XYZ file of C-alpha atoms in Angstrom:
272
model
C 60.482 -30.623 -107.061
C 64.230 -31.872 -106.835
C 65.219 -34.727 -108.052
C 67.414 -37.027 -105.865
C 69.794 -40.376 -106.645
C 70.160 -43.166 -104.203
C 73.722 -43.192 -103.103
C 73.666 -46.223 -101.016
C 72.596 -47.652 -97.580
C 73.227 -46.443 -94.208
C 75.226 -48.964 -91.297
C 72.283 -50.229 -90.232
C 70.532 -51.202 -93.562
C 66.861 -49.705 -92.593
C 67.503 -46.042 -94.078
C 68.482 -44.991 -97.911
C 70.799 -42.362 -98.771
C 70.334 -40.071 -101.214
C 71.563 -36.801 -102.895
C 70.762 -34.307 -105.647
C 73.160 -33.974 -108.813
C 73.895 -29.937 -108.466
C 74.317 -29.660 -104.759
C 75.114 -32.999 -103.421
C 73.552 -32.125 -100.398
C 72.346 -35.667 -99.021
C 68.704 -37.075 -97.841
C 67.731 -40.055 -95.961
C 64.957 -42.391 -96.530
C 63.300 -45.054 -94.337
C 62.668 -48.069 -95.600
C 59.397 -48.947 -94.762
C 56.510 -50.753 -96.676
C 54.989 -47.510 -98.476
C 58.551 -47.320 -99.979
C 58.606 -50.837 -101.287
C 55.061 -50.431 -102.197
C 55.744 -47.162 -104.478
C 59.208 -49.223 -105.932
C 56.947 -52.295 -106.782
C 54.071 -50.051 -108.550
C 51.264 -51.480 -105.873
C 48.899 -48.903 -106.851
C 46.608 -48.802 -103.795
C 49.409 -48.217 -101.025
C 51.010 -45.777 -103.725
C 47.459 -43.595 -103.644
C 47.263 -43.931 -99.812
C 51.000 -42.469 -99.869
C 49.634 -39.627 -102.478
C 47.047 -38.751 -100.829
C 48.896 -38.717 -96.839
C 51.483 -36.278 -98.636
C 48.751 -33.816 -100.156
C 47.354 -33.824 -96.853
C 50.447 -33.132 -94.610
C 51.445 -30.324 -97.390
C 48.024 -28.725 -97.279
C 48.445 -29.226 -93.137
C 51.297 -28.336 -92.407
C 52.034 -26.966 -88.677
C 52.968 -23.485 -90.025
C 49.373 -23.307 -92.156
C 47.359 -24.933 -89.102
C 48.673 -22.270 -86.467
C 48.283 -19.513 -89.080
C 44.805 -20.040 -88.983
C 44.373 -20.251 -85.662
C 45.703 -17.180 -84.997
C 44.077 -15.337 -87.556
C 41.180 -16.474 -85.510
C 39.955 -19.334 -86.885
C 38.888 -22.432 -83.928
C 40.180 -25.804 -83.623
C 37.133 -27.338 -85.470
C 37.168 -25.050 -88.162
C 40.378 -26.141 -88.843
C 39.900 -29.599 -89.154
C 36.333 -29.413 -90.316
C 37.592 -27.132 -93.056
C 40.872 -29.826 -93.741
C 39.075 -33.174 -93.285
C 41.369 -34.705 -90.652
C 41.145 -35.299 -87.073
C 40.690 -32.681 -84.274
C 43.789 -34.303 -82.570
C 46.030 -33.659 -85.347
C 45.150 -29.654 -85.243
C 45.082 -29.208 -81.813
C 48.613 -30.340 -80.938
C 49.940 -27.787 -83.069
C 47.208 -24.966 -82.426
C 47.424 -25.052 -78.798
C 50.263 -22.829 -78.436
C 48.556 -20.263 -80.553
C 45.370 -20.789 -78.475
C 47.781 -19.153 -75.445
C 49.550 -16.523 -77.319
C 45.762 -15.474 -78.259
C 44.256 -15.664 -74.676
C 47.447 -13.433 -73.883
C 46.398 -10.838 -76.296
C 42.783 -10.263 -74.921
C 44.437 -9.907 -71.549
C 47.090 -7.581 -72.303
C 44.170 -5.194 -74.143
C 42.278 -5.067 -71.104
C 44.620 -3.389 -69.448
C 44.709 -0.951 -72.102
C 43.347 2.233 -71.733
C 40.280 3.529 -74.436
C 40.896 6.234 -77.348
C 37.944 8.189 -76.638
C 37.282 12.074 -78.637
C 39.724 13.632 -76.027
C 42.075 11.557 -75.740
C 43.193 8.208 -73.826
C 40.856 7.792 -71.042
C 42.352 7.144 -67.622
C 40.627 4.063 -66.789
C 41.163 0.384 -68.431
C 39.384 -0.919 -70.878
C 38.260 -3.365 -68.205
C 37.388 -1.129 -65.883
C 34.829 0.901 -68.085
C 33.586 -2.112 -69.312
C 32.817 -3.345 -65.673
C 31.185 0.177 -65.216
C 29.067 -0.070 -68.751
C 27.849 -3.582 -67.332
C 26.884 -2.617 -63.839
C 24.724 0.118 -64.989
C 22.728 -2.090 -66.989
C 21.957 -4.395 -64.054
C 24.658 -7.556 -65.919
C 27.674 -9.013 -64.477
C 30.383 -8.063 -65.659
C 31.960 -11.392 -64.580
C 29.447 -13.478 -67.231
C 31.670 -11.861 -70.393
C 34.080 -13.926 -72.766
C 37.307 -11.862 -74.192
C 39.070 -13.291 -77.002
C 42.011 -11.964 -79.643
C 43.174 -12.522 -83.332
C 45.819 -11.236 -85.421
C 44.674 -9.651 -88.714
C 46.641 -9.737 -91.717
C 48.553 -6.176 -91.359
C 49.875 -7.538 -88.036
C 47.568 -5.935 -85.555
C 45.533 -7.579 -82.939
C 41.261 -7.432 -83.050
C 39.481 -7.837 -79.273
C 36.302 -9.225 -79.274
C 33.846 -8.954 -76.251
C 30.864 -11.076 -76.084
C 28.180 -11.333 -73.583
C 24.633 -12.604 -72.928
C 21.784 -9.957 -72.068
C 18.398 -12.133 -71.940
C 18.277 -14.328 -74.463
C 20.408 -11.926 -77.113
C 24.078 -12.353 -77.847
C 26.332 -9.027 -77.841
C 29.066 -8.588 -79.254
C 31.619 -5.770 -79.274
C 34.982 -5.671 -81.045
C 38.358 -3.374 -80.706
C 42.024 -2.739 -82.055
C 44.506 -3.843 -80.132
C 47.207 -1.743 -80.074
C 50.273 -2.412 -77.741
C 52.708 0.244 -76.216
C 53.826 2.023 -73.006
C 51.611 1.977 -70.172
C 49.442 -0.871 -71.448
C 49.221 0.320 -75.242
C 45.564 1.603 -76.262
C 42.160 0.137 -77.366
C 39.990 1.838 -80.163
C 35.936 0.818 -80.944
C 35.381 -0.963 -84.102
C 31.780 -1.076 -84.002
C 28.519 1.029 -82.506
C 28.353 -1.517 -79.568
C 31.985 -0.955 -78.372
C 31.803 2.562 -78.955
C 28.422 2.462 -76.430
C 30.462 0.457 -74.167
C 33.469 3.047 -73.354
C 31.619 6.464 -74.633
C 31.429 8.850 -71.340
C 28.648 10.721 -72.308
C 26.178 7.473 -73.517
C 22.786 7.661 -71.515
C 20.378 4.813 -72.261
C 16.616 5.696 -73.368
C 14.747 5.573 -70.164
C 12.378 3.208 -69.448
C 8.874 3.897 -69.935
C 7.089 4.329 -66.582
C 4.501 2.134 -65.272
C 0.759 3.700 -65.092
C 0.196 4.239 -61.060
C -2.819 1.878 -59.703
C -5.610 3.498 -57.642
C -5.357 2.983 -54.461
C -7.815 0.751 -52.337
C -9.116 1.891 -49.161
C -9.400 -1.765 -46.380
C -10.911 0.344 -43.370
C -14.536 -0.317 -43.754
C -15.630 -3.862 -43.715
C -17.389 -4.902 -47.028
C -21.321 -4.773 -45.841
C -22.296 -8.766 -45.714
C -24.173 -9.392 -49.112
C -27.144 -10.675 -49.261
C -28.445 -14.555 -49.008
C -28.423 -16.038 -51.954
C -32.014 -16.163 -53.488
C -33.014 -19.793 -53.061
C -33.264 -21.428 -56.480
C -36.166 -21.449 -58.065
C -38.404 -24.805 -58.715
C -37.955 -25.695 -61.662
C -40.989 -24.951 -64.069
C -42.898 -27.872 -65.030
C -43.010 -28.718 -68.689
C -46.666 -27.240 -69.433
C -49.037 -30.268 -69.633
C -49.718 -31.460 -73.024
C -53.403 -30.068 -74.460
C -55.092 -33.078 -74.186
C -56.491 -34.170 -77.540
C -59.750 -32.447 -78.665
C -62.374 -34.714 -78.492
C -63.396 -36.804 -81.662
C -66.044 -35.445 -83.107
C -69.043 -37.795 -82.984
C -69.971 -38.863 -86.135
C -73.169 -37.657 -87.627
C -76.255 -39.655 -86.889
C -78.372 -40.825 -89.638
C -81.521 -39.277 -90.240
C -84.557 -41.824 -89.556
C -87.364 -41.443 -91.215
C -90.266 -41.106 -88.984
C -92.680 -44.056 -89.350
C -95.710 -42.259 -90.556
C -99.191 -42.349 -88.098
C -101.055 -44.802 -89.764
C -105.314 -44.896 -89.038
C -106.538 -47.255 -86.795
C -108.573 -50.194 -88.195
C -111.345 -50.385 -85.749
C -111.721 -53.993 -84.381
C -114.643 -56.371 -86.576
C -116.717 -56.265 -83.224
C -116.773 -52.663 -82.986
C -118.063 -52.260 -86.498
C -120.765 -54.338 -86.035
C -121.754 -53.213 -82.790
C -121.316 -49.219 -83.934
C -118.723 -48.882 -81.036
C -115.955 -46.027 -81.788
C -112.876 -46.819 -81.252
C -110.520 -45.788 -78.455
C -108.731 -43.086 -80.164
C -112.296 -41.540 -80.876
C -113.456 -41.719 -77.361
């Protein structure tokens, strides 16, 4: 850091002059209330003021559009920095054009293939690539970056069903539209000539059903049978009587002939 000695005050008695001892090349400084803060040793403005000038020298425009064009978004950016998404995108937005340029210019270049250049753009054998797998070629997304040795990447992305594809080339500018090269297996699919796709597996063949007879009328429904009656309950064997007592039999006692037939001689009835 250089160190700097107040020389005096400028006309108007808001702004500071200052200069350094070796060059004398002069500064000015406003006079505001975070420079009478810092002079009177107020320590919680003074940390504010510390911490605002970390900030803008970790932010500065040069680092945030950096970023940005080494392909880094706006909320990246100030996610990564802790400040607003205002303050990054005044200064990234310029960058945000000179990368949608990019991906332009590289579709109108033309693919490196084994051979040689190919004839056709890049967005042209894209389109082609699409159509023959039934997507629109109008549903893609083309964005650029510059890497650190200077070149440009060119990223394709599109949706297919519910996956995300992406495919990715080297930008490479020059005479008659400069020239594309695949980076990965799904840009080299994309522009490769001779790249069939597995077929698809065919679909058994139903029988055929034959309408010219008409179905023979089937037959009445059977009518539904009573239902069966719950099988009456046995009814309840008869109680057994109880046993009867054995009476004796009264045994036959003789019969006392009467007094008158004794005396007469007179037998008795039973003897008659």
């Amino acid at each position: 850091m250089r160190e700097l000695k107040v020389v005096g005050l400028d006309v108007d008695g808001k702004r500071i002059i200052c200069e350094t001892e070796d060059s004398g090349e002069k500064f000015v400084l406003h006079a505001d209330e975070r420079l009478r803060a810092a002079v009177r040793g107020d320590r919680t403005v003074s940390n504010q003021t510390q911490i605002d000038v970390e900030v803008s020298t970790v932010l500065r425009p040069k680092d945030i559009q950096s970023r940005i064009r080494a392909g880094a978004s706006v909320d990246q950016v100030a996610a990564a920095a802790g400040v607003d998404r205002e303050r990054v995108e005044r200064f990234a937005h310029p960058v945000l054009l000179e990368r949608a340029r990019a991906a332009e210019l590289a579709t109108a270049a033309h693919p490196v293939l084994a051979d040689g250049p190919a004839v056709l753009t890049l967005l042209e054998i894209v389109t082609t690539a699409l159509i023959g797998r039934g997507l629109d070629p109008d549903a893609t997304d083309w964005d650029a970056w510059r890497n650190e040795d200077g070149r440009w990447t060119v990223q394709l992305s599109w949706q297919a069903g519910r996956s995300e594809n992406i495919a990715h080339f080297r930008f490479v500018p020059g005479a008659h539209g400069g020239t594309v090269t695949a980076c990965d297996d799904t840009a080299r699919e994309l522009i490769d000539p001779d790249f069939v796709r597995q077929p698809l597996r065919p679909v058994a063949p139903l029988a055929e059903l034959e309408f010219d007879e008409e179905p023979a009328p089937s037959a009445a429904p059977a009518a539904p049978s009573a239902p069966e009656e719950p099988a009456a309950a046995e009814e309840p064997a008869a109680a057994e009587e109880p046993p009867k007592r054995r009476t004796r039999k009264a045994k036959a006692r003789p019969t006392v002939p009467a007094w008158e037939d004794v005396l007469l001689g007179v037998r008795s009835s039973a003897e008659r």
